[in-house]
Every structure is written in C-alpha cells, then in structure tokens.
Coordinates of N, CA and C in Angstrom, one line a residue:
L1 N 7.8 -8.1 1.5 CA 7.0 -8.8 0.6 C 7.7 -10.0 -0.1
C2 N 9.0 -9.8 -0.2 CA 9.8 -11.0 -0.7 C 9.7 -12.2 0.2
E3 N 9.7 -11.9 1.5 CA 9.7 -13.0 2.4 C 8.4 -13.2 3.3
L4 N 7.5 -12.2 3.1 CA 6.3 -12.2 4.0 C 5.1 -12.3 3.1
S5 N 4.0 -12.8 3.7 CA 2.7 -12.8 3.0 C 2.2 -11.3 3.0
V6 N 1.2 -11.0 2.2 CA 0.6 -9.7 2.1 C 0.2 -9.3 3.5
D7 N -0.5 -10.2 4.2 CA -1.0 -9.9 5.6 C 0.1 -9.6 6.5
D8 N 1.2 -10.4 6.5 CA 2.3 -10.1 7.4 C 3.1 -8.9 7.0
A9 N 3.2 -8.6 5.8 CA 3.9 -7.4 5.3 C 3.1 -6.2 5.7
H10 N 1.7 -6.3 5.6 CA 0.9 -5.2 6.0 C 1.0 -4.9 7.5
D11 N 1.0 -6.0 8.3 CA 1.2 -5.8 9.8 C 2.5 -5.2 10.1
A12 N 3.6 -5.6 9.5 CA 4.9 -5.1 9.7 C 4.9 -3.6 9.3
M13 N 4.4 -3.3 8.2 CA 4.4 -1.9 7.7 C 3.5 -1.0 8.7
K14 N 2.4 -1.5 9.1 CA 1.5 -0.7 10.0 C 2.3 -0.4 11.3
R15 N 2.9 -1.4 11.9 CA 3.7 -1.2 13.1 C 4.8 -0.2 12.9
S16 N 5.5 -0.3 11.8 CA 6.6 0.7 11.5 C 6.0 2.1 11.3
L17 N 5.0 2.2 10.5 CA 4.4 3.6 10.3 C 3.9 4.2 11.6
L18 N 3.2 3.4 12.4 CA 2.7 3.9 13.7 C 3.8 4.3 14.6
A19 N 4.9 3.5 14.6 CA 6.1 3.9 15.5 C 6.7 5.1 14.9
F20 N 6.8 5.3 13.6 CA 7.4 6.5 13.0 C 6.6 7.7 13.4
L21 N 5.2 7.6 13.2 CA 4.4 8.7 13.6 C 4.5 9.1 15.0
T22 N 4.6 8.1 15.9 CA 4.8 8.4 17.3 C 6.1 9.1 17.6
H23 N 7.2 8.6 16.9 CA 8.5 9.2 17.1 C 8.5 10.6 16.6
L24 N 7.8 10.9 15.6 CA 7.7 12.3 15.1 C 6.8 13.2 16.0
G25 N 6.0 12.6 16.9 CA 5.1 13.3 17.7 C 3.9 13.7 17.0
I26 N 3.6 13.1 15.9 CA 2.4 13.4 15.1 C 1.2 12.7 15.6
G27 N 1.3 11.5 16.1 CA 0.2 10.7 16.6 C -0.4 9.8 15.5
E28 N -1.1 8.8 16.0 CA -1.6 7.7 15.2 C -2.8 8.2 14.3
A29 N -3.4 9.3 14.6 CA -4.5 9.8 13.8 C -4.2 10.0 12.3
K30 N -2.9 10.2 12.0 CA -2.5 10.4 10.6 C -2.4 9.1 9.8
Y31 N -2.4 8.0 10.6 CA -2.3 6.7 9.9 C -3.5 6.4 9.1
H32 N -3.3 5.8 7.9 CA -4.4 5.5 6.9 C -4.4 4.1 6.6
E33 N -5.3 3.3 7.1 CA -5.3 1.9 7.0 C -5.5 1.4 5.5
T34 N -6.4 2.1 4.8 CA -6.7 1.7 3.4 C -5.5 2.0 2.5
L35 N -4.9 3.1 2.7 CA -3.7 3.4 1.8 C -2.6 2.5 2.1
T36 N -2.4 2.2 3.4 CA -1.3 1.3 3.7 C -1.5 -0.1 3.1
R37 N -2.6 -0.7 3.3 CA -2.9 -2.0 2.8 C -2.9 -2.0 1.2
A38 N -3.6 -1.0 0.7 CA -3.7 -1.0 -0.8 C -2.3 -0.8 -1.5
W39 N -1.4 -0.1 -0.9 CA 0.0 0.0 -1.4 C 0.7 -1.3 -1.3
I40 N 0.5 -2.0 -0.2 CA 1.2 -3.3 -0.1 C 0.6 -4.2 -1.1
M41 N -0.7 -4.2 -1.4 CA -1.3 -5.1 -2.4 C -0.8 -4.7 -3.8
A42 N -0.7 -3.4 -4.0 CA -0.2 -3.0 -5.4 C 1.3 -3.4 -5.6
V43 N 2.1 -3.2 -4.6 CA 3.5 -3.6 -4.8 C 3.6 -5.1 -5.0
R44 N 2.8 -5.9 -4.2 CA 2.7 -7.3 -4.4 C 2.3 -7.7 -5.8
H45 N 1.3 -7.0 -6.4 CA 0.8 -7.2 -7.7 C 2.0 -7.1 -8.7
F46 N 2.7 -6.0 -8.6 CA 3.8 -5.7 -9.5 C 4.9 -6.7 -9.3
M47 N 5.1 -7.1 -8.1 CA 6.2 -8.2 -7.9 C 5.8 -9.4 -8.6
A48 N 4.5 -9.8 -8.6 CA 4.1 -11.0 -9.3 C 4.3 -10.9 -10.8
R49 N 4.2 -9.6 -11.3 CA 4.4 -9.4 -12.8 C 5.8 -9.2 -13.1
T50 N 6.7 -9.1 -12.2 CA 8.1 -8.8 -12.4 C 9.0 -9.7 -11.6
P51 N 8.9 -11.0 -11.8 CA 9.6 -11.9 -10.9 C 11.1 -11.9 -11.0
T52 N 11.7 -11.3 -12.1 CA 13.1 -11.4 -12.3 C 13.9 -10.1 -11.8
S53 N 13.3 -9.3 -11.1 CA 14.0 -8.1 -10.6 C 15.2 -8.5 -9.8
V54 N 16.3 -7.8 -10.0 CA 17.5 -8.2 -9.2 C 17.8 -7.2 -8.0
S55 N 17.0 -6.1 -8.0 CA 17.2 -5.2 -6.9 C 15.9 -4.3 -6.8
A56 N 15.9 -3.5 -5.7 CA 14.7 -2.6 -5.6 C 14.8 -1.5 -6.7
D57 N 15.9 -1.1 -7.1 CA 16.1 -0.1 -8.2 C 15.6 -0.7 -9.5
D58 N 16.0 -1.9 -9.7 CA 15.6 -2.6 -11.0 C 14.0 -2.8 -11.0
F59 N 13.5 -3.1 -9.8 CA 12.0 -3.3 -9.7 C 11.3 -2.0 -10.0
I60 N 11.8 -0.9 -9.5 CA 11.1 0.4 -9.7 C 11.3 0.8 -11.2
D61 N 12.5 0.6 -11.7 CA 12.8 0.9 -13.2 C 11.8 0.1 -14.0
R62 N 11.4 -1.1 -13.7 CA 10.5 -1.9 -14.5 C 9.0 -1.5 -14.2
N63 N 8.8 -0.9 -13.1 CA 7.4 -0.6 -12.6 C 7.3 0.9 -12.2
P64 N 7.6 1.8 -13.0 CA 7.6 3.2 -12.6 C 6.3 3.8 -12.2
I65 N 5.2 3.1 -12.5 CA 3.9 3.5 -12.1 C 3.8 3.6 -10.6
L66 N 4.6 2.8 -9.9 CA 4.6 2.8 -8.4 C 5.1 4.1 -7.8
L67 N 5.8 4.9 -8.6 CA 6.2 6.2 -8.2 C 5.1 7.3 -8.3
D68 N 4.0 6.9 -8.9 CA 2.9 7.8 -9.1 C 2.0 7.8 -7.8
S69 N 2.1 8.9 -7.1 CA 1.3 9.0 -5.9 C -0.2 8.9 -6.1
K70 N -0.7 9.1 -7.3 CA -2.1 9.1 -7.6 C -2.6 7.7 -8.1
I71 N -1.7 6.7 -8.1 CA -2.1 5.4 -8.6 C -3.4 4.9 -7.9
M72 N -3.5 5.1 -6.7 CA -4.7 4.6 -6.0 C -6.0 5.2 -6.5
L73 N -5.9 6.4 -7.1 CA -7.2 7.0 -7.6 C -7.7 6.3 -8.9
S74 N -6.9 5.3 -9.4 CA -7.5 4.5 -10.5 C -8.3 3.3 -9.9
H75 N -8.1 3.1 -8.6 CA -8.9 2.1 -7.9 C -10.0 2.6 -7.0
Y76 N -9.7 3.8 -6.5 CA -10.7 4.4 -5.5 C -11.1 5.8 -5.9
S77 N -12.4 6.1 -5.7 CA -12.8 7.4 -5.9 C -12.2 8.2 -4.7
T78 N -12.1 9.5 -4.9 CA -11.5 10.4 -3.8 C -12.5 10.3 -2.6
E79 N -13.8 10.3 -2.8 CA -14.7 10.2 -1.7 C -14.5 9.0 -0.8
V80 N -14.3 7.9 -1.5 CA -14.0 6.6 -0.7 C -12.7 6.6 -0.1
L81 N -11.6 6.9 -0.9 CA -10.3 6.8 -0.4 C -10.0 7.7 0.8
F82 N -10.5 8.9 0.7 CA -10.2 9.9 1.7 C -11.3 10.1 2.8
S83 N -12.1 9.0 2.9 CA -13.2 9.0 3.9 C -12.6 8.7 5.3
V84 N -13.3 9.0 6.3 CA -12.9 8.7 7.7 C -12.9 7.2 7.8
D85 N -13.9 6.5 7.2 CA -14.0 5.1 7.3 C -12.7 4.4 6.7
A86 N -12.3 4.9 5.5 CA -11.1 4.3 4.9 C -9.8 4.5 5.7
R87 N -9.8 5.6 6.4 CA -8.6 5.9 7.3 C -8.5 4.9 8.4
G88 N -9.7 4.5 9.0 CA -9.7 3.6 10.1 C -9.7 2.1 9.9
R89 N -10.2 1.7 8.7 CA -10.2 0.3 8.4 C -10.0 0.2 6.9
F90 N -9.6 -1.1 6.5 CA -9.4 -1.3 5.0 C -10.8 -1.3 4.3
V91 N -10.9 -0.5 3.3 CA -12.1 -0.4 2.5 C -11.7 -0.9 1.1
E92 N -12.5 -1.8 0.5 CA -12.2 -2.4 -0.8 C -12.3 -1.2 -1.8
P93 N -11.6 -1.3 -2.9 CA -11.7 -0.3 -4.0 C -13.1 -0.3 -4.6
D94 N -13.5 0.9 -4.9 CA -14.9 1.1 -5.5 C -14.8 1.3 -7.0
L95 N -13.6 1.5 -7.6 CA -13.5 1.7 -9.0 C -13.0 0.5 -9.7
E96 N -11.9 0.0 -9.3 CA -11.2 -1.2 -9.9 C -10.5 -2.0 -8.8
A97 N -10.7 -3.3 -8.8 CA -10.1 -4.1 -7.8 C -8.6 -4.2 -8.0
I98 N -7.9 -4.3 -6.9 CA -6.4 -4.5 -6.9 C -6.2 -6.0 -6.8
P99 N -5.5 -6.6 -7.7 CA -5.3 -8.1 -7.7 C -4.8 -8.6 -6.3
V100 N -5.3 -9.7 -5.9 CA -5.0 -10.2 -4.6 C -4.1 -11.4 -4.7
Y101 N -3.0 -11.4 -4.0 CA -2.0 -12.5 -3.9 C -1.8 -12.9 -2.5
A102 N -1.5 -14.1 -2.2 CA -1.2 -14.6 -0.8 C 0.0 -14.0 -0.3

C-alpha cells in the first residue's frame, strides 16, 4: 500500500492468498473477497491518518485497532460479512462505510 493503489494492493494480496491456500492444499474456496478488500481499505485508511510512521511496528503501535480481528463487524453485520455472496465478491459495508482512498 505504500507503493501501490488500493486496487493494485488488493490484486497482489488476492494472488498471494490464493497461492498460499493452494500451497497448503486448502483450496480457493476458503478465500473471502470482501474480507480481503475491506482489510486493504482499512489499512489504507489508517495509513492516511498516520503519515509519519517509520516502520510497520510503529504503524501498528499507533493503530492498535488493526490488531482487532472483529474490526470489520463495526462496518458489516455478521449476516452480510459471512454470507456466500460476500465470500465470492466484494460487498459494500451495510453498517458503516470504510473511507475510500485511491
């Protein structure tokens, strides 16, 4: 995200996650499109709010909310986030929008 757009970072992360799942023999069915893109968007949002981080550790120290695995539930209901539709394609948040950056 430091060097890529949100779209390019998402594409790179998706390729990496799918390759990792294949490597583990788990298969692509476990991949979740909405969670992947929403996390990229969330990290980008906090990057915009924290422009002076000197390292990944510094960034996390300044934004510990990113360590909360339930952060997406402030943007999505469980019904929407864990739906079959959200697994297969990006679904917009139904509770609170995630700020969008280029």
